[in-house]
């Protein structure tokens, strides 16, 4: 088992309602396993189970390779940051940090040294003499993180540790967390509902949904090869459009029939889709692979008529959300396109979006499971 930390086939129920259903989540030594999922998917319950704060219906808990199922919380030797930090109110920040290290047997001079080092990394030095009630929510959050990182436990648990921080602090602090985990060589489970944060912080990413693990893999792999439509829609900004289609073949060449258009694959039916000819499929098209039709359009693409529902400008580019207007089962399906920010497209406009079937993820429409990913 190595020195892994996490859950093995764990089930937790609240008054009969399952919150975790046979969940296995294991961080390797020195690894940050980011656990991401929507509200209510079971993320906090998973961390509480590792910490020993949650009774299990079944399964085992490992901390640093040791089976701690049934072991009391205090004997698990875990350092945790939960969303709201409780600092000792009558001790200043420095004493709160030192106390945490000292409580776990770190000798006083070494504890003091670590407190200074971590405070510098987290930008906490100026807060050291302050009492908790004088701290802003963000500063209290940083102090809570500092307190977690001043010692080397058998495992780290983070539950939305950056919740109270501003954007600049968030990226600096998450780097500090990752570096500290690597340096100590113990495993960390890092819970967030923010998929972008999870992608940035996780060596691997676990996607939870309704108490089940949908996929665990490196962030890039999860993005490039989502296991199902839930993962495809949840992970990766600005998003993915899902388009009902039918796999067709003509003269040895395959394509996807969308309404009255056929989007060619420019080759034979891929092996993974061999049993799906003439069957319905669901195409997943990431916004960056969908463009607006124009004179420079890629000749490999096919235009689909849409009506624009919204245009957002998160940065240099614009993200267009649009409804397909083709008679048939794809009518009304939603596509997303990332196009240059200077576009004149507005809500309500009619436009043509270009699709390239070779960039499509293909899913089984009844189970949502992935059948094929683009190369
Ligand atoms: N003490 C409790 N009693 C009953 N149900 C609970 C309790 N705690 C959590 N639940 C339920 O268990 C499920 C998982 O909750 P959990 O808090 O683990 O989700 P989460 O993914 O952390 O959500 P969020 O991101 O909103 O914090 C939810 O349906 C929630 O309503």
Tab-separated table of C-alpha atoms and ligand atoms in Angstrom:
chain	number	residue	atom	x	y	z
A	1	UNK	CA	0.000	0.000	0.000
A	2	UNK	CA	3.007	2.338	0.223
A	3	UNK	CA	2.360	5.432	2.304
A	4	UNK	CA	-0.973	6.290	0.759
A	5	UNK	CA	-3.659	8.342	2.458
A	6	UNK	CA	-7.380	8.236	1.879
A	7	UNK	CA	-10.391	6.001	1.543
A	8	UNK	CA	-10.757	2.457	0.269
A	9	UNK	CA	-14.267	1.469	-0.822
A	10	UNK	CA	-15.861	3.717	1.797
A	11	UNK	CA	-19.596	4.073	2.263
A	12	UNK	CA	-21.121	6.720	4.539
A	13	UNK	CA	-24.818	7.280	5.105
A	14	UNK	CA	-26.726	10.034	6.892
A	15	UNK	CA	-29.909	8.563	8.360
A	16	UNK	CA	-30.085	6.012	5.547
A	17	UNK	CA	-29.208	8.444	2.740
A	18	UNK	CA	-25.891	7.527	1.154
A	19	UNK	CA	-23.385	10.414	0.995
A	20	UNK	CA	-20.462	8.235	-0.157
A	21	UNK	CA	-21.065	5.048	-2.117
A	22	UNK	CA	-18.015	2.794	-2.215
A	23	UNK	CA	-15.541	5.627	-2.656
A	24	UNK	CA	-11.826	4.968	-3.152
A	25	UNK	CA	-9.625	8.062	-3.051
A	26	UNK	CA	-5.919	7.629	-2.315
A	27	UNK	CA	-3.189	10.266	-2.347
A	28	UNK	CA	0.348	8.946	-2.766
A	29	UNK	CA	3.134	10.151	-0.475
A	30	UNK	CA	4.043	13.745	-1.416
A	31	UNK	CA	1.079	14.019	-3.776
A	32	UNK	CA	-1.802	16.475	-3.751
A	33	UNK	CA	-4.967	14.665	-4.802
A	34	UNK	CA	-7.497	17.371	-5.644
A	35	UNK	CA	-11.065	16.265	-4.956
A	36	UNK	CA	-13.563	18.256	-6.960
A	37	UNK	CA	-17.304	18.040	-7.399
A	38	UNK	CA	-20.488	20.077	-7.158
A	39	UNK	CA	-22.162	21.061	-3.918
A	40	UNK	CA	-23.437	18.013	-2.063
A	41	UNK	CA	-21.295	15.503	-3.980
A	42	UNK	CA	-19.667	14.246	-0.752
A	43	UNK	CA	-16.322	16.070	-0.708
A	44	UNK	CA	-16.447	17.245	2.904
A	45	UNK	CA	-17.841	13.917	4.025
A	46	UNK	CA	-14.844	12.210	2.377
A	47	UNK	CA	-12.372	14.407	4.282
A	48	UNK	CA	-14.248	13.936	7.544
A	49	UNK	CA	-14.075	10.192	7.002
A	50	UNK	CA	-10.289	10.333	6.559
A	51	UNK	CA	-9.972	12.517	9.669
A	52	UNK	CA	-12.053	10.102	11.735
A	53	UNK	CA	-14.908	12.563	12.271
A	54	UNK	CA	-17.370	10.433	10.348
A	55	UNK	CA	-18.662	6.974	11.051
A	56	UNK	CA	-18.271	4.556	8.140
A	57	UNK	CA	-20.889	2.133	6.867
A	58	UNK	CA	-18.135	0.185	5.165
A	59	UNK	CA	-14.601	0.433	3.855
A	60	UNK	CA	-11.207	1.353	5.246
A	61	UNK	CA	-9.206	4.514	5.920
A	62	UNK	CA	-5.473	4.758	5.351
A	63	UNK	CA	-3.231	7.522	6.661
A	64	UNK	CA	0.378	7.445	5.548
A	65	UNK	CA	-0.035	3.783	4.632
A	66	UNK	CA	-1.392	2.799	8.066
A	67	UNK	CA	-4.905	1.377	8.375
A	68	UNK	CA	-6.581	3.767	10.843
A	69	UNK	CA	-10.182	2.565	10.444
A	70	UNK	CA	-11.673	2.872	13.929
A	71	UNK	CA	-8.627	4.741	15.294
A	72	UNK	CA	-9.640	7.897	17.246
A	73	UNK	CA	-9.184	11.287	15.543
A	74	UNK	CA	-6.341	12.441	17.807
A	75	UNK	CA	-4.256	9.361	17.042
A	76	UNK	CA	-4.381	9.695	13.259
A	77	UNK	CA	-1.700	12.417	13.139
A	78	UNK	CA	-3.382	14.494	10.438
A	79	UNK	CA	-3.069	18.230	9.825
A	80	UNK	CA	-6.264	19.757	8.477
A	81	UNK	CA	-7.576	23.068	7.266
A	82	UNK	CA	-11.318	23.359	7.181
A	83	UNK	CA	-13.287	26.202	5.650
A	84	UNK	CA	-13.676	28.150	8.856
A	85	UNK	CA	-10.594	28.397	10.981
A	86	UNK	CA	-10.823	28.301	14.743
A	87	UNK	CA	-7.810	30.003	16.243
A	88	UNK	CA	-7.196	30.180	19.981
A	89	UNK	CA	-8.750	33.621	20.663
A	90	UNK	CA	-6.429	34.776	23.476
A	91	UNK	CA	-3.172	33.828	21.705
A	92	UNK	CA	-1.603	35.991	19.017
A	93	UNK	CA	-0.962	34.577	15.543
A	94	UNK	CA	2.643	33.636	16.362
A	95	UNK	CA	1.551	31.718	19.447
A	96	UNK	CA	-1.271	30.017	17.545
A	97	UNK	CA	1.222	28.768	14.974
A	98	UNK	CA	3.907	27.753	17.487
A	99	UNK	CA	1.362	25.998	19.662
A	100	UNK	CA	0.291	23.822	16.773
A	101	UNK	CA	3.856	22.665	16.092
A	102	UNK	CA	4.580	22.288	19.813
A	103	UNK	CA	1.438	20.271	20.430
A	104	UNK	CA	2.849	17.581	18.211
A	105	UNK	CA	6.195	17.341	19.942
A	106	UNK	CA	8.249	19.652	17.721
A	107	UNK	CA	10.964	21.090	20.030
A	108	UNK	CA	10.456	24.807	20.785
A	109	UNK	CA	13.436	26.278	18.875
A	110	UNK	CA	12.586	24.241	15.772
A	111	UNK	CA	8.905	25.165	16.068
A	112	UNK	CA	9.808	28.865	16.217
A	113	UNK	CA	12.042	28.502	13.173
A	114	UNK	CA	9.303	26.792	11.183
A	115	UNK	CA	6.761	29.417	12.172
A	116	UNK	CA	9.026	32.153	10.797
A	117	UNK	CA	9.716	30.231	7.584
A	118	UNK	CA	6.054	29.444	6.877
A	119	UNK	CA	4.953	32.958	7.834
A	120	UNK	CA	7.334	34.406	5.261
A	121	UNK	CA	6.043	32.097	2.544
A	122	UNK	CA	2.416	32.914	3.308
A	123	UNK	CA	2.972	36.642	3.833
A	124	UNK	CA	1.958	36.336	7.499
A	125	UNK	CA	4.954	38.004	9.159
A	126	UNK	CA	3.193	41.313	9.798
A	127	UNK	CA	0.287	39.455	11.423
A	128	UNK	CA	2.365	37.498	13.942
A	129	UNK	CA	1.729	39.863	16.919
A	130	UNK	CA	-2.023	40.228	16.190
A	131	UNK	CA	-4.878	38.607	18.105
A	132	UNK	CA	-7.394	36.528	16.089
A	133	UNK	CA	-10.322	38.940	16.560
A	134	UNK	CA	-8.343	41.683	14.751
A	135	UNK	CA	-7.852	39.549	11.603
A	136	UNK	CA	-9.946	39.759	8.454
A	137	UNK	CA	-11.532	36.505	7.262
A	138	UNK	CA	-8.767	36.125	4.670
A	139	UNK	CA	-6.009	36.706	7.220
A	140	UNK	CA	-7.583	34.216	9.608
A	141	UNK	CA	-7.749	31.745	6.717
A	142	UNK	CA	-4.060	32.233	5.949
A	143	UNK	CA	-3.216	31.765	9.621
A	144	UNK	CA	-5.170	28.510	9.619
A	145	UNK	CA	-3.174	27.324	6.617
A	146	UNK	CA	0.094	28.393	8.282
A	147	UNK	CA	-0.855	26.462	11.384
A	148	UNK	CA	-1.406	23.342	9.293
A	149	UNK	CA	1.917	23.652	7.510
A	150	UNK	CA	4.213	24.220	10.521
A	151	UNK	CA	4.530	20.554	11.259
A	152	UNK	CA	4.957	17.317	9.356
A	153	UNK	CA	1.957	15.077	10.011
A	154	UNK	CA	1.254	11.703	8.399
A	155	UNK	CA	-1.217	13.407	6.056
A	156	UNK	CA	-2.705	16.791	5.157
A	157	UNK	CA	-6.389	17.498	4.541
A	158	UNK	CA	-7.561	20.760	3.002
A	159	UNK	CA	-11.237	21.674	2.657
A	160	UNK	CA	-11.673	24.783	0.487
A	161	UNK	CA	-8.652	26.381	2.220
A	162	UNK	CA	-8.640	29.435	-0.056
A	163	UNK	CA	-12.317	30.275	0.404
A	164	UNK	CA	-11.725	33.634	2.091
A	165	UNK	CA	-8.748	34.825	0.037
A	166	UNK	CA	-8.630	37.271	-2.849
A	167	UNK	CA	-7.508	36.192	-6.321
A	168	UNK	CA	-3.821	37.126	-5.923
A	169	UNK	CA	-3.576	35.499	-2.498
A	170	UNK	CA	-5.286	32.391	-3.768
A	171	UNK	CA	-2.656	31.590	-6.373
A	172	UNK	CA	0.258	32.451	-4.078
A	173	UNK	CA	-1.160	30.423	-1.204
A	174	UNK	CA	-1.975	27.387	-3.269
A	175	UNK	CA	1.620	27.313	-4.528
A	176	UNK	CA	2.838	27.439	-0.932
A	177	UNK	CA	0.552	24.571	-0.006
A	178	UNK	CA	1.730	22.430	-2.905
A	179	UNK	CA	5.404	23.145	-2.170
A	180	UNK	CA	4.952	22.318	1.515
A	181	UNK	CA	3.244	19.017	0.692
A	182	UNK	CA	6.016	18.049	-1.740
A	183	UNK	CA	8.736	18.981	0.736
A	184	UNK	CA	7.234	17.000	3.603
A	185	UNK	CA	6.639	13.993	1.359
A	186	UNK	CA	3.268	13.124	2.898
A	187	UNK	CA	0.018	12.844	0.980
A	188	UNK	CA	-2.684	15.506	0.837
A	189	UNK	CA	-6.357	15.475	-0.075
A	190	UNK	CA	-7.449	18.902	-1.256
A	191	UNK	CA	-11.168	19.548	-1.613
A	192	UNK	CA	-12.584	22.339	-3.736
A	193	UNK	CA	-15.721	22.917	-5.783
A	194	UNK	CA	-13.680	25.101	-8.170
A	195	UNK	CA	-12.466	22.966	-11.048
A	196	UNK	CA	-9.870	25.538	-12.144
A	197	UNK	CA	-8.320	25.537	-8.665
A	198	UNK	CA	-8.379	21.733	-8.613
A	199	UNK	CA	-6.620	21.576	-11.993
A	200	UNK	CA	-3.965	24.010	-10.761
A	201	UNK	CA	-3.272	22.393	-7.415
A	202	UNK	CA	-3.724	18.676	-8.017
A	203	UNK	CA	-1.046	16.258	-9.142
A	204	UNK	CA	-4.124	14.183	-9.841
A	205	UNK	CA	-7.768	15.074	-9.882
A	206	UNK	CA	-10.676	13.033	-8.490
A	207	UNK	CA	-14.142	14.044	-9.675
A	208	UNK	CA	-16.973	13.243	-7.262
A	209	UNK	CA	-20.654	13.278	-8.145
A	210	UNK	CA	-23.537	12.104	-5.972
A	211	UNK	CA	-21.227	10.210	-3.632
A	212	UNK	CA	-19.388	8.346	-6.387
A	213	UNK	CA	-15.956	8.826	-7.939
A	214	UNK	CA	-16.464	9.500	-11.629
A	215	UNK	CA	-12.788	9.699	-12.625
A	216	UNK	CA	-9.308	9.938	-11.095
A	217	UNK	CA	-6.398	10.950	-13.298
A	218	UNK	CA	-3.902	13.691	-14.029
A	219	UNK	CA	-5.728	17.000	-14.607
A	220	UNK	CA	-4.710	17.104	-18.260
A	221	UNK	CA	-5.941	13.570	-18.851
A	222	UNK	CA	-9.286	14.350	-17.199
A	223	UNK	CA	-9.625	17.347	-19.493
A	224	UNK	CA	-8.533	15.506	-22.628
A	225	UNK	CA	-10.296	12.217	-21.936
A	226	UNK	CA	-13.296	12.805	-19.636
A	227	UNK	CA	-14.829	9.496	-18.574
A	228	UNK	CA	-18.408	10.681	-19.072
A	229	UNK	CA	-20.582	13.681	-19.894
A	230	UNK	CA	-20.711	14.793	-16.259
A	231	UNK	CA	-16.915	15.059	-16.042
A	232	UNK	CA	-16.745	16.650	-19.490
A	233	UNK	CA	-19.162	19.394	-18.459
A	234	UNK	CA	-17.725	19.888	-14.965
A	235	UNK	CA	-13.995	20.020	-15.730
A	236	UNK	CA	-12.470	22.603	-18.035
A	237	UNK	CA	-13.422	26.178	-18.779
A	238	UNK	CA	-15.133	27.689	-20.671
A	239	UNK	CA	-17.047	24.466	-21.191
A	240	UNK	CA	-18.340	21.896	-23.609
A	241	UNK	CA	-21.462	21.701	-25.745
A	242	UNK	CA	-23.311	18.386	-26.155
A	243	UNK	CA	-24.885	17.685	-29.488
A	244	UNK	CA	-27.126	14.686	-30.296
A	245	UNK	CA	-26.052	13.061	-33.563
A	246	UNK	CA	-26.112	9.766	-35.438
A	247	UNK	CA	-23.035	7.905	-36.636
A	248	UNK	CA	-23.360	7.285	-40.378
A	249	UNK	CA	-21.130	5.806	-43.017
A	250	UNK	CA	-21.079	6.200	-46.750
A	251	UNK	CA	-18.596	4.725	-49.197
A	252	UNK	CA	-16.248	3.716	-46.353
A	253	UNK	CA	-16.213	7.209	-44.856
A	254	UNK	CA	-17.755	7.960	-41.501
A	255	UNK	CA	-19.541	11.066	-40.335
A	256	UNK	CA	-21.987	12.378	-37.770
A	257	UNK	CA	-25.464	13.258	-38.939
A	258	UNK	CA	-26.735	16.321	-37.096
A	259	UNK	CA	-30.223	17.254	-38.253
A	260	UNK	CA	-29.908	17.514	-42.011
A	261	UNK	CA	-26.129	18.068	-42.030
A	262	UNK	CA	-23.383	15.472	-42.018
A	263	UNK	CA	-20.127	16.388	-40.313
A	264	UNK	CA	-17.486	14.196	-41.916
A	265	UNK	CA	-14.811	12.362	-39.936
A	266	UNK	CA	-12.614	12.247	-43.061
A	267	UNK	CA	-11.857	8.567	-42.590
A	268	UNK	CA	-13.378	5.171	-41.814
A	269	UNK	CA	-15.435	4.419	-38.725
A	270	UNK	CA	-13.044	4.434	-35.738
A	271	UNK	CA	-12.732	1.000	-34.084
A	272	UNK	CA	-14.178	2.317	-30.814
A	273	UNK	CA	-17.395	3.226	-32.663
A	274	UNK	CA	-17.625	0.110	-34.846
A	275	UNK	CA	-20.764	-1.160	-33.093
A	276	UNK	CA	-22.460	2.246	-33.215
A	277	UNK	CA	-23.028	2.732	-36.940
A	278	UNK	CA	-26.550	4.080	-37.551
A	279	UNK	CA	-26.975	4.554	-33.794
A	280	UNK	CA	-27.403	7.774	-31.860
A	281	UNK	CA	-24.337	9.248	-30.153
A	282	UNK	CA	-23.679	12.416	-28.203
A	283	UNK	CA	-20.902	14.684	-29.468
A	284	UNK	CA	-18.969	16.746	-26.931
A	285	UNK	CA	-17.386	19.839	-28.476
A	286	UNK	CA	-15.177	22.038	-26.311
A	287	UNK	CA	-15.623	25.768	-26.827
A	288	UNK	CA	-12.066	26.180	-28.105
A	289	UNK	CA	-12.788	23.722	-30.912
A	290	UNK	CA	-15.876	25.571	-32.152
A	291	UNK	CA	-15.451	28.761	-34.176
A	292	UNK	CA	-17.554	31.229	-36.083
A	293	UNK	CA	-17.937	30.601	-39.814
A	294	UNK	CA	-15.982	33.053	-41.910
A	295	UNK	CA	-13.819	33.368	-45.007
A	296	UNK	CA	-10.758	31.795	-43.275
A	297	UNK	CA	-12.703	28.775	-42.068
A	298	UNK	CA	-10.958	25.415	-41.929
A	299	UNK	CA	-12.211	23.441	-44.962
A	300	UNK	CA	-12.463	20.337	-42.714
A	301	UNK	CA	-15.268	21.955	-40.726
A	302	UNK	CA	-19.002	22.091	-41.329
A	303	UNK	CA	-21.225	25.056	-40.457
A	304	UNK	CA	-24.265	24.620	-38.249
A	305	UNK	CA	-26.906	27.351	-37.889
A	306	UNK	CA	-27.426	28.626	-34.353
A	307	UNK	CA	-29.130	31.414	-32.467
A	308	UNK	CA	-26.966	33.152	-29.901
A	309	UNK	CA	-28.197	32.945	-26.299
A	310	UNK	CA	-25.368	34.784	-24.551
A	311	UNK	CA	-21.956	36.320	-25.182
A	312	UNK	CA	-19.514	36.537	-22.249
A	313	UNK	CA	-16.091	38.110	-22.269
A	314	UNK	CA	-14.017	36.432	-19.526
A	315	UNK	CA	-10.761	37.704	-21.066
A	316	UNK	CA	-9.408	38.491	-24.517
A	317	UNK	CA	-11.846	36.092	-26.191
A	318	UNK	CA	-15.623	35.945	-26.168
A	319	UNK	CA	-17.514	32.809	-25.194
A	320	UNK	CA	-20.723	32.346	-27.127
A	321	UNK	CA	-23.493	30.072	-25.922
A	322	UNK	CA	-25.879	29.242	-28.746
A	323	UNK	CA	-28.780	26.979	-29.607
A	324	UNK	CA	-28.640	24.796	-32.665
A	325	UNK	CA	-31.419	25.516	-35.146
A	326	UNK	CA	-31.612	22.384	-37.285
A	327	UNK	CA	-34.757	20.274	-37.635
A	328	UNK	CA	-34.244	16.912	-35.891
A	329	UNK	CA	-33.007	15.677	-32.532
A	330	UNK	CA	-30.174	18.218	-32.265
A	331	UNK	CA	-32.645	21.115	-32.568
A	332	UNK	CA	-32.210	23.330	-29.520
A	333	UNK	CA	-29.000	21.620	-28.352
A	334	UNK	CA	-26.503	24.017	-26.848
A	335	UNK	CA	-23.085	24.716	-28.333
A	336	UNK	CA	-20.301	26.821	-26.853
A	337	UNK	CA	-17.732	28.607	-28.971
A	338	UNK	CA	-14.676	30.610	-28.027
A	339	UNK	CA	-14.183	33.322	-30.614
A	340	UNK	CA	-12.143	36.533	-30.861
A	341	UNK	CA	-13.392	39.212	-28.418
A	342	UNK	CA	-13.998	41.732	-31.228
A	343	UNK	CA	-16.951	39.707	-32.556
A	344	UNK	CA	-20.128	41.567	-33.447
A	345	UNK	CA	-22.308	38.632	-32.343
A	346	UNK	CA	-24.989	39.612	-29.830
A	347	UNK	CA	-27.731	37.815	-27.937
A	348	UNK	CA	-30.505	36.826	-30.315
A	349	UNK	CA	-28.275	36.948	-33.422
A	350	UNK	CA	-28.353	34.141	-35.972
A	351	UNK	CA	-24.946	32.761	-36.847
A	352	UNK	CA	-23.137	29.767	-38.269
A	353	UNK	CA	-20.753	27.850	-36.004
A	354	UNK	CA	-18.083	25.597	-37.450
A	355	UNK	CA	-17.711	22.063	-36.158
A	356	UNK	CA	-14.882	19.652	-36.846
A	357	UNK	CA	-15.917	16.055	-36.123
A	358	UNK	CA	-12.278	15.097	-35.536
A	359	UNK	CA	-12.280	17.344	-32.439
A	360	UNK	CA	-15.419	15.739	-30.975
A	361	UNK	CA	-15.584	13.589	-27.850
A	362	UNK	CA	-18.150	10.877	-28.481
A	363	UNK	CA	-20.423	9.634	-25.688
A	364	UNK	CA	-23.055	6.934	-25.351
A	365	UNK	CA	-26.302	8.928	-25.105
A	366	UNK	CA	-27.998	6.481	-22.728
A	367	UNK	CA	-25.187	5.996	-20.164
A	368	UNK	CA	-23.173	9.176	-20.774
A	369	UNK	CA	-19.964	7.100	-20.841
A	370	UNK	CA	-17.209	8.190	-23.215
A	371	UNK	CA	-16.686	6.077	-26.327
A	372	UNK	CA	-13.997	8.069	-28.129
A	373	UNK	CA	-11.806	11.117	-27.557
A	374	UNK	CA	-10.056	13.253	-30.168
A	375	UNK	CA	-6.358	12.515	-30.707
B	1	LIG	N1	-24.860	15.961	9.049
B	1	LIG	C1	-25.556	15.634	7.971
B	1	LIG	N2	-26.799	15.117	8.060
B	1	LIG	C2	-27.501	14.754	6.976
B	1	LIG	N3	-27.037	14.880	5.700
B	1	LIG	C3	-25.822	15.395	5.534
B	1	LIG	C4	-25.012	15.811	6.643
B	1	LIG	N4	-23.840	16.287	6.162
B	1	LIG	C5	-23.920	16.180	4.810
B	1	LIG	N5	-25.093	15.651	4.433
B	1	LIG	C6	-25.526	15.357	3.034
B	1	LIG	O1	-24.545	14.508	2.454
B	1	LIG	C7	-24.297	14.872	1.100
B	1	LIG	C8	-22.815	15.212	0.922
B	1	LIG	O2	-22.502	16.367	1.690
B	1	LIG	P1	-21.049	17.012	1.720
B	1	LIG	O3	-21.078	18.127	2.704
B	1	LIG	O4	-20.046	15.948	1.940
B	1	LIG	O5	-20.927	17.569	0.240
B	1	LIG	P2	-19.856	18.564	-0.389
B	1	LIG	O6	-19.502	17.973	-1.696
B	1	LIG	O7	-18.773	18.816	0.587
B	1	LIG	O8	-20.738	19.872	-0.604
B	1	LIG	P3	-20.342	21.432	-0.484
B	1	LIG	O9	-19.414	21.732	-1.615
B	1	LIG	O10	-21.676	22.102	-0.619
B	1	LIG	O11	-19.733	21.604	0.871
B	1	LIG	C9	-25.219	16.039	0.807
B	1	LIG	O12	-26.370	15.526	0.199
B	1	LIG	C10	-25.547	16.589	2.181
B	1	LIG	O13	-26.842	17.206	2.198
